[in-house]
């Protein structure tokens, strides 16, 4: 309950409390929008509460269905009497004029004010009136007890904790309160009073903390005002720079326009003078008339050459007349719509939005690799800050869980931070094995740090990561197995013999099995590695086996299975259930997007084989000292199956292909971070010292 209270100082006012425990003066609420007038009301009436900004359901009776807050009215009455002593007296209502006396008592039952003599007169000793409750004089008489607004004359004797409403004995029997915890009003009164007393004592005992927080708030307000003034000055400076740049640009464009006008005016003026010279009484025509009067032939020829040239040019210009300059200025039109839109859309720099974690690329292997991206409508980020911490409890089931709380109860310490991350990925090393880490990231630019991303949970491997490659020295059949660059990728393809056999017959062909092992063997300790099997693979086996037994099985004819050792160690058939010695091989069979879980080691074996969808990455953990191998969903580190294996000699990771298929060993995060090209960086001409302003 969070009662916000609005009071009114008028004498004749009633305060009412609606279902959200907010209290208002009835005369004020009566004129508030949403109150039903004389029009036909709906069955449910909503009242917009200004305090909680929510619509409150009032019911058919509207505000009259709300209970009066008599406690608040009494507090207001006591306050008014304390501040109005000697200023406004309450007069006796029964004294005869012309001089009524000042009232000394008020009767809550009669709802009237009396002087001492009138009170004794109207409340004779030995009569029921003598039992009336007398109070201080007042202009606002309240009921002695709260009564139910739905059942008149029924006192409110119960309190429903679920609905947080006072109930009468009849309301308690309603179906709407069935199953609710309903307390007697005395018990609710005592419980609530004890809680409020404890809370008040706590507040009073922490007055120093309150004063300190008040000081912090006052300092924050002062700092806020100062920072807003600085921001206002920067805004004015930026706008002034834009004005200066606009004025400079306007002057440059106006100068270019004036220069073009002057050149065109000069050219047109020259052409105009040429045309005017062709008029009858102009200079060139008059000169030509006088020239034709010359009879001396040598002198005429000498002077007529220039005149002839000028007349020829004038006739050409006369016959093909065109303006020597364009007067339209079509090429000097301005389109400021783009700049206008940019100015209208000019806003304050926004901090980057919360980054989105890429859960497909984010993983925990030898190191933690976190990858993210910004939303499309986010402001760019100059750099990022990555935070992480180790959590205890509830490890594997929360991988990738989206949580937004701060420091949780299961955290082992504060947040560790990696600052100034330039790209959209980060690598975190020196972590503890078999632990859950929670990570989050946020971007930063000139506007400061943005919101945190959703927290992502990563489970580190249960053992040190084993780095190895696929060994191609075991007589690899190049026509059936192809290794990729770095020998961490393998693909099984139909060999030439299988193609020839399929070409000669229409019946089914015998599939061969091809074995691949690691280029190292394990002799002690616990080790973990992961790989990805292509979902469309026909049949692939992933597991471990004794190095000597693998070599012995590998050198058998490839078109038949070993009569001594089954590559699947007999888990599918239960052939070794009676044997005490662990099998030399332990494989998990998968194909066409599913994994076959052997019966051995399962808690509830059944007649039908158990399968599970193939995870994006499969993890294998070998405990050499205990002779146990465990298969995991490497994405969530959920255990899929566990079985025994003979570890009396060196053991190798092994992979078997039957039919077409492909797998990829998980690349070490350390190698990935070194080999990947550095992210592109954009140089922004802004000082980094402004990030926290």
Coordinates of C-alpha atoms in Angstrom, one line a residue, residues 1 28 37 42 62 91 122 276 280 345 383 423 436 447 463-464 481 486 490 506-507 513 527 541 651 669:
X1 CA 0.0 0.0 0.0
X28 CA -12.8 17.9 -6.1
X37 CA -23.6 12.5 -14.5
X42 CA -22.2 1.8 -18.2
X62 CA -19.1 5.6 -8.8
X91 CA -20.7 28.9 18.1
X122 CA -30.2 18.5 25.8
X276 CA 22.7 49.8 -82.2
X280 CA 20.2 54.0 -89.9
X345 CA 16.0 16.5 -37.5
X383 CA 33.9 1.8 -28.0
X423 CA 35.1 -4.0 -32.1
X436 CA 28.9 -20.1 -14.8
X447 CA 26.7 11.2 -25.0
X463 CA 38.0 -29.8 -17.8
X464 CA 41.0 -28.2 -19.6
X481 CA 37.9 -38.8 -46.7
X486 CA 44.5 -27.1 -40.8
X490 CA 36.8 -33.8 -42.4
X506 CA 20.5 -51.7 -58.9
X507 CA 20.7 -53.3 -55.5
X513 CA 33.6 -47.3 -42.4
X527 CA 40.4 -33.3 -20.9
X541 CA 30.5 -41.9 -34.5
X651 CA 43.6 -43.2 -25.4
X669 CA 39.1 -19.0 -29.1

